[in-house]
Coordinates of C-alpha atoms and ligand atoms in Angstrom, one line a residue:
M223 CA 25.3 -7.9 -36.8
T224 CA 24.9 -9.8 -39.4
P225 CA 23.0 -13.0 -39.2
P226 CA 25.5 -16.2 -39.9
E227 CA 25.3 -17.3 -43.5
S228 CA 23.5 -20.4 -44.4
P229 CA 24.5 -22.2 -47.2
T230 CA 21.0 -23.1 -48.2
R231 CA 19.1 -20.1 -47.6
P232 CA 19.4 -17.9 -50.7
L233 CA 20.6 -14.3 -49.6
T234 CA 18.4 -11.3 -50.1
L235 CA 18.6 -8.2 -52.0
S236 CA 20.2 -6.4 -49.5
E237 CA 22.4 -9.1 -48.1
R238 CA 23.4 -9.2 -51.8
L239 CA 24.2 -5.6 -52.3
A240 CA 26.4 -5.5 -49.0
N241 CA 28.8 -8.4 -50.5
I242 CA 29.4 -6.2 -53.3
R243 CA 29.8 -3.3 -51.4
Q244 CA 32.0 -5.2 -49.2
A245 CA 34.2 -6.8 -52.7
S246 CA 34.5 -4.0 -54.3
N247 CA 34.3 -0.9 -51.7
L248 CA 31.6 0.9 -53.4
S249 CA 29.4 2.9 -51.5
F250 CA 25.8 2.7 -52.5
P251 CA 23.0 5.0 -52.1
A252 CA 20.7 3.4 -49.1
A253 CA 17.7 3.6 -51.2
A254 CA 19.0 0.8 -53.6
E255 CA 18.7 -1.7 -50.2
D256 CA 15.5 -0.5 -50.1
A257 CA 14.0 -0.2 -53.5
S258 CA 11.8 -3.2 -53.1
A259 CA 9.3 -1.4 -50.0
R260 CA 9.2 1.8 -52.5
E261 CA 5.6 2.2 -53.4
F262 CA 6.8 2.9 -56.8
A263 CA 9.2 1.2 -58.9
F264 CA 12.2 3.8 -59.0
C265 CA 14.4 3.0 -62.1
A266 CA 17.6 4.1 -63.2
A267 CA 16.7 5.0 -66.6
D268 CA 13.5 7.1 -64.5
F269 CA 16.4 9.2 -62.8
E270 CA 18.6 9.5 -65.6
R271 CA 15.2 10.9 -66.9
V272 CA 14.9 13.5 -63.7
R273 CA 18.2 14.6 -64.2
K274 CA 18.3 15.7 -67.3
L275 CA 14.8 17.1 -67.3
I276 CA 16.3 19.6 -64.1
Y277 CA 19.0 19.9 -65.8
D278 CA 17.7 21.4 -68.9
K279 CA 15.2 23.5 -67.0
A280 CA 16.9 24.8 -64.0
G281 CA 20.7 23.9 -65.1
I282 CA 20.4 21.7 -61.5
S283 CA 23.2 18.7 -61.7
L284 CA 22.1 15.9 -60.0
T285 CA 24.9 12.8 -59.0
S286 CA 24.3 9.3 -58.8
A287 CA 24.1 10.0 -54.7
K288 CA 20.6 11.8 -54.8
Q289 CA 18.7 9.1 -56.0
D290 CA 16.6 8.7 -52.8
M291 CA 15.8 12.3 -52.3
V292 CA 14.5 12.5 -56.2
Y293 CA 13.1 9.6 -55.1
S294 CA 11.2 10.8 -52.4
R295 CA 10.9 14.3 -53.6
L296 CA 8.5 13.3 -56.5
A297 CA 7.1 10.7 -54.9
R298 CA 4.2 13.5 -53.6
R299 CA 4.2 14.9 -56.6
L300 CA 2.8 11.0 -58.0
R301 CA 0.4 11.2 -54.7
V302 CA -1.0 14.5 -55.5
T303 CA -1.2 14.2 -59.5
G304 CA -2.3 10.7 -59.2
M305 CA -0.1 9.4 -60.9
K306 CA 0.7 5.2 -61.5
S307 CA 4.1 5.3 -62.1
F308 CA 7.1 7.5 -62.5
G309 CA 7.2 6.9 -66.3
Q310 CA 2.9 7.6 -66.5
Y311 CA 4.4 11.0 -64.7
L312 CA 7.3 11.7 -66.7
D313 CA 5.2 11.2 -69.5
N314 CA 2.5 13.4 -68.9
L315 CA 5.3 16.5 -67.7
E316 CA 7.1 16.2 -70.6
F317 CA 4.2 15.3 -73.8
S318 CA 1.4 16.9 -72.2
R319 CA 0.7 20.5 -73.5
G320 CA 0.9 23.1 -71.2
A321 CA 1.7 20.8 -68.7
A322 CA 1.0 22.8 -65.2
E323 CA 3.1 19.8 -63.3
W324 CA 6.3 21.8 -64.3
E325 CA 6.1 24.3 -61.3
G326 CA 5.6 21.5 -58.6
F327 CA 8.2 19.0 -60.1
I328 CA 10.9 22.0 -60.1
N329 CA 10.1 22.8 -56.5
A330 CA 10.4 19.5 -55.3
L331 CA 13.9 19.3 -56.8
T332 CA 14.6 22.9 -55.6
T333 CA 16.7 22.2 -51.9
N334 CA 15.8 25.8 -50.4
L335 CA 18.4 26.0 -47.0
T336 CA 18.9 29.4 -46.0
S337 CA 18.8 31.3 -42.3
F338 CA 18.7 34.9 -41.1
F339 CA 22.2 35.9 -41.5
R340 CA 23.7 33.1 -43.1
E341 CA 27.9 33.5 -43.4
P342 CA 27.5 36.2 -41.0
H343 CA 31.0 37.7 -41.4
H344 CA 29.5 38.8 -45.2
F345 CA 27.3 41.8 -43.3
P346 CA 30.0 43.7 -42.1
L347 CA 31.4 44.1 -45.3
L348 CA 28.0 44.6 -46.8
A349 CA 27.1 47.4 -44.6
Q350 CA 30.9 48.9 -45.3
Y351 CA 30.7 49.0 -48.9
L352 CA 27.2 50.1 -48.6
R353 CA 28.2 53.4 -47.0
E354 CA 31.0 54.1 -49.1
V355 CA 28.1 54.0 -52.0
A356 CA 26.0 56.0 -50.7
A357 CA 28.7 58.8 -50.5
K358 CA 29.0 58.8 -54.2
R359 CA 25.4 57.7 -55.3
K360 CA 21.5 58.1 -54.4
Q361 CA 20.2 55.2 -55.5
I362 CA 21.8 51.9 -54.7
N363 CA 20.0 48.6 -56.3
I364 CA 20.5 45.1 -54.5
W365 CA 19.7 42.0 -56.6
C366 CA 19.2 38.7 -54.1
C367 CA 19.2 36.1 -56.8
A368 CA 18.1 33.0 -54.9
A369 CA 16.2 34.7 -52.7
S370 CA 14.9 31.3 -51.0
T371 CA 12.2 32.0 -48.1
G372 CA 13.4 35.5 -47.8
E373 CA 16.3 35.3 -44.5
E374 CA 18.3 36.1 -47.0
P375 CA 17.2 39.7 -48.7
Y376 CA 15.5 40.7 -45.2
S377 CA 19.3 39.6 -43.6
I378 CA 20.6 42.6 -46.3
A379 CA 17.9 45.0 -45.9
I380 CA 18.4 45.1 -42.2
T381 CA 21.9 45.5 -42.9
A382 CA 21.3 48.6 -45.0
A383 CA 18.8 49.9 -43.1
D384 CA 21.2 50.1 -39.6
C385 CA 24.2 51.2 -41.8
L386 CA 22.6 54.0 -43.2
P387 CA 21.1 57.4 -42.8
G388 CA 17.5 57.5 -43.4
G389 CA 17.5 54.1 -43.0
G390 CA 18.2 52.8 -46.3
Q391 CA 15.6 53.9 -47.7
Q392 CA 17.6 54.5 -50.7
V393 CA 18.3 50.9 -51.2
S394 CA 16.3 48.9 -53.8
V395 CA 16.6 45.2 -52.8
V396 CA 15.0 42.5 -55.8
C397 CA 14.4 39.4 -54.5
S398 CA 14.2 36.4 -56.9
D399 CA 13.5 32.6 -57.0
L400 CA 13.1 30.1 -59.2
D401 CA 11.0 28.0 -56.5
T402 CA 7.5 29.7 -56.8
S403 CA 6.1 28.4 -53.3
V404 CA 9.6 29.7 -51.4
L405 CA 9.2 33.0 -53.6
A406 CA 5.8 33.3 -51.6
T407 CA 6.9 33.0 -48.4
A408 CA 10.0 35.5 -48.8
E409 CA 7.0 37.7 -50.0
K410 CA 4.6 36.9 -46.8
G411 CA 7.8 37.8 -44.5
E412 CA 6.2 35.6 -41.6
Y413 CA 8.8 33.7 -39.8
A414 CA 8.1 31.5 -36.5
A415 CA 10.6 32.2 -33.5
D416 CA 12.7 29.2 -34.0
R417 CA 13.5 30.8 -37.1
V418 CA 14.7 34.4 -36.2
E419 CA 17.0 33.1 -33.3
K420 CA 19.8 34.4 -34.8
I421 CA 18.4 38.0 -35.0
P422 CA 19.6 40.2 -32.2
P423 CA 16.9 41.6 -30.1
E424 CA 17.6 44.9 -30.3
Q425 CA 17.1 44.3 -34.6
L426 CA 14.5 41.8 -34.1
K427 CA 11.8 44.6 -32.3
R428 CA 13.1 47.1 -34.6
Y429 CA 12.3 45.3 -37.9
F430 CA 9.6 43.0 -36.9
S431 CA 6.1 42.5 -35.1
K432 CA 5.5 40.1 -32.6
G433 CA 1.9 37.9 -32.9
A434 CA 1.0 35.2 -31.5
T435 CA -0.8 31.9 -33.6
P436 CA -2.4 28.8 -32.0
T437 CA 1.2 27.0 -32.7
G438 CA 3.6 29.6 -31.1
D439 CA 4.8 33.5 -31.9
I440 CA 5.3 34.6 -35.4
Y441 CA 7.4 37.3 -36.3
S442 CA 6.2 39.4 -39.1
V443 CA 8.7 42.1 -41.3
K444 CA 7.5 45.2 -40.6
P445 CA 6.5 47.6 -43.3
E446 CA 9.8 50.0 -43.5
L447 CA 11.8 47.3 -43.9
R448 CA 9.1 45.2 -46.6
R449 CA 9.4 48.3 -48.6
M450 CA 12.9 48.3 -49.6
L451 CA 12.0 44.9 -51.3
S452 CA 10.2 43.8 -54.0
F453 CA 9.9 40.0 -55.1
R454 CA 10.2 38.7 -58.9
R455 CA 10.4 34.3 -60.5
I456 CA 13.3 34.5 -62.5
N457 CA 15.1 31.4 -63.5
L458 CA 18.9 31.9 -64.0
L459 CA 18.4 29.8 -66.7
D460 CA 16.0 32.1 -68.3
P461 CA 17.6 34.5 -71.4
V462 CA 16.0 37.5 -70.1
W463 CA 16.1 38.5 -66.8
P464 CA 13.9 41.4 -65.7
V465 CA 16.1 43.0 -63.4
R466 CA 17.4 46.8 -64.0
G467 CA 21.0 47.6 -63.3
P468 CA 23.0 49.2 -63.1
L469 CA 23.3 46.9 -59.9
D470 CA 25.7 47.9 -57.1
V471 CA 25.2 44.5 -55.4
I472 CA 24.7 40.5 -56.3
F473 CA 24.2 38.5 -53.8
C474 CA 24.6 35.1 -55.3
R475 CA 25.1 32.4 -52.7
N476 CA 24.5 28.6 -52.3
V477 CA 23.1 28.3 -55.5
M478 CA 25.6 28.2 -58.1
I479 CA 27.2 24.7 -56.4
Y480 CA 23.8 23.2 -57.8
F481 CA 25.3 24.1 -61.4
D482 CA 28.2 22.9 -63.4
K483 CA 31.2 25.0 -64.0
P484 CA 30.3 25.9 -67.9
T485 CA 26.5 26.7 -66.6
Q486 CA 27.9 28.9 -63.7
Y487 CA 30.4 30.6 -66.0
K488 CA 27.2 31.5 -68.4
I489 CA 25.6 33.4 -65.6
L490 CA 28.7 34.8 -64.1
A491 CA 29.2 36.5 -67.3
R492 CA 25.9 37.7 -67.5
F493 CA 26.3 38.8 -64.3
A494 CA 29.5 41.2 -64.9
P495 CA 27.8 43.8 -67.6
M496 CA 25.1 44.3 -64.7
L497 CA 26.8 45.3 -61.9
Q498 CA 28.5 49.1 -60.9
P499 CA 32.4 49.3 -62.0
D500 CA 32.8 49.2 -58.3
G501 CA 30.2 46.5 -57.8
R502 CA 30.6 43.1 -55.7
L503 CA 29.7 39.9 -56.2
F504 CA 29.1 38.1 -53.1
A505 CA 28.8 33.9 -53.1
G506 CA 28.6 31.1 -51.1
H507 CA 31.3 29.7 -48.9
S508 CA 31.6 26.7 -51.1
E509 CA 31.5 28.6 -54.2
S510 CA 35.0 29.6 -56.5
F511 CA 35.1 31.2 -59.4
L512 CA 38.0 30.8 -60.5
H513 CA 37.3 29.1 -63.8
A514 CA 36.2 33.0 -64.0
V515 CA 38.5 35.3 -63.6
D516 CA 38.3 36.9 -66.6
L517 CA 35.2 38.3 -65.2
F518 CA 35.7 38.6 -61.2
H519 CA 38.6 38.4 -59.3
S520 CA 38.3 37.6 -55.3
L521 CA 38.3 40.2 -52.9
G522 CA 38.3 37.5 -50.2
K523 CA 35.9 35.3 -48.1
T524 CA 34.0 34.9 -51.3
V525 CA 33.1 38.5 -52.0
Y526 CA 34.2 39.0 -55.7
A527 CA 34.8 42.4 -57.4
L528 CA 34.8 42.7 -61.4
A529 CA 38.0 41.5 -63.2
A530 CA 39.9 44.8 -64.1
K531 CA 39.6 43.9 -67.5
R532 CA 37.2 42.1 -69.4
G533 CA 37.2 40.5 -72.4
Ligands
LIG251 C1 20.5 26.5 -50.9 S1 19.1 28.0 -51.4 C2 20.0 29.0 -50.9 C3 19.2 30.5 -50.8 C4 20.5 31.7 -49.9 N1 20.9 32.6 -51.3 C5 21.3 31.3 -49.1 O1 22.6 31.4 -49.6 O2 20.6 31.2 -48.4 C6 18.9 27.5 -52.8 C7 18.1 28.3 -53.7 O3 18.2 28.6 -55.5 C8 17.5 28.4 -55.9 N2 17.3 27.9 -57.4 C9 17.8 26.7 -57.9 N3 18.1 26.4 -58.9 C10 17.7 27.8 -59.6 C11 17.3 28.4 -60.5 N4 18.0 28.3 -61.9 N5 17.6 30.2 -60.4 C12 17.1 30.8 -59.6 N6 17.2 29.9 -58.6 C13 17.4 28.9 -58.1 C14 16.0 27.4 -54.9 O4 15.3 27.3 -55.3 C15 17.1 27.4 -54.0 O5 16.3 28.7 -53.3

């Protein structure tokens, strides 16, 4: 409960913010109220600078609501790099020649939430499509372009191995991400027990070996599954993508939401010529490409095919 107001006591910062919020019905990020308790000063200009840098480097659009998140993630980088203020950290990032910190900065600001068989409705659709394609083509090429820690591309590989004769030997899955640390986890292919809960027991047994560590069981992807995958760091903003087409399937799920519409369109315009004429693009549940109907048309359930007439 708010303490009764004393006419003699000056209002604290959080009380003043609460009053302004009440008066204007605005929602302030919680962090603004705790700003005085922060280890490093973080002003609006610092946030604007971060916002511009990550947009230019990775296409990620940060709304003002992300100030708190940006502070806590980058405060860790300040500590690691021994910087005394956000200004010093960002100057070092921008103006030091060959600043090695770009990787740390980008990795800190990406959001990597993922899981095995996330958005499960996609996997039977993928299986059906792969069976059709396997009857027509000897080699099937898939690009999972925001692979995060690997749960998504391994789910794709499990689906292919299960639905195709010969265990999906003809399938190759390129797994890429901008963030080098999640990609290293993906390449390692080892997951704690709570991460593999969504994998049906039979598939878990078939495609993973169980090992014990002092902190609990660990599940490692078996070599027959892993050999379908290759890993590389790719920024979707880069002018060249080291991925060879034609591709049968592109998985680009839950990454476009971080980009603005013009950036999304540019990426979609580059995906289109890489796909086979009957190829498929799988998007995330909240991603719609209605602004790119000249490039892709929806088949429902956030699966897309090439538009009949591309301009
Ligand atoms: C929320 S995760 C989605 C992971 C997975 N696709 C899924 O749906 O479960 C978003 C991923 O996109 C990656 N990402 C963000 N910006 C990127 C960019 N410009 N190029 C490539 N990957 C990017 C992040 O590093 C992160 O791992």
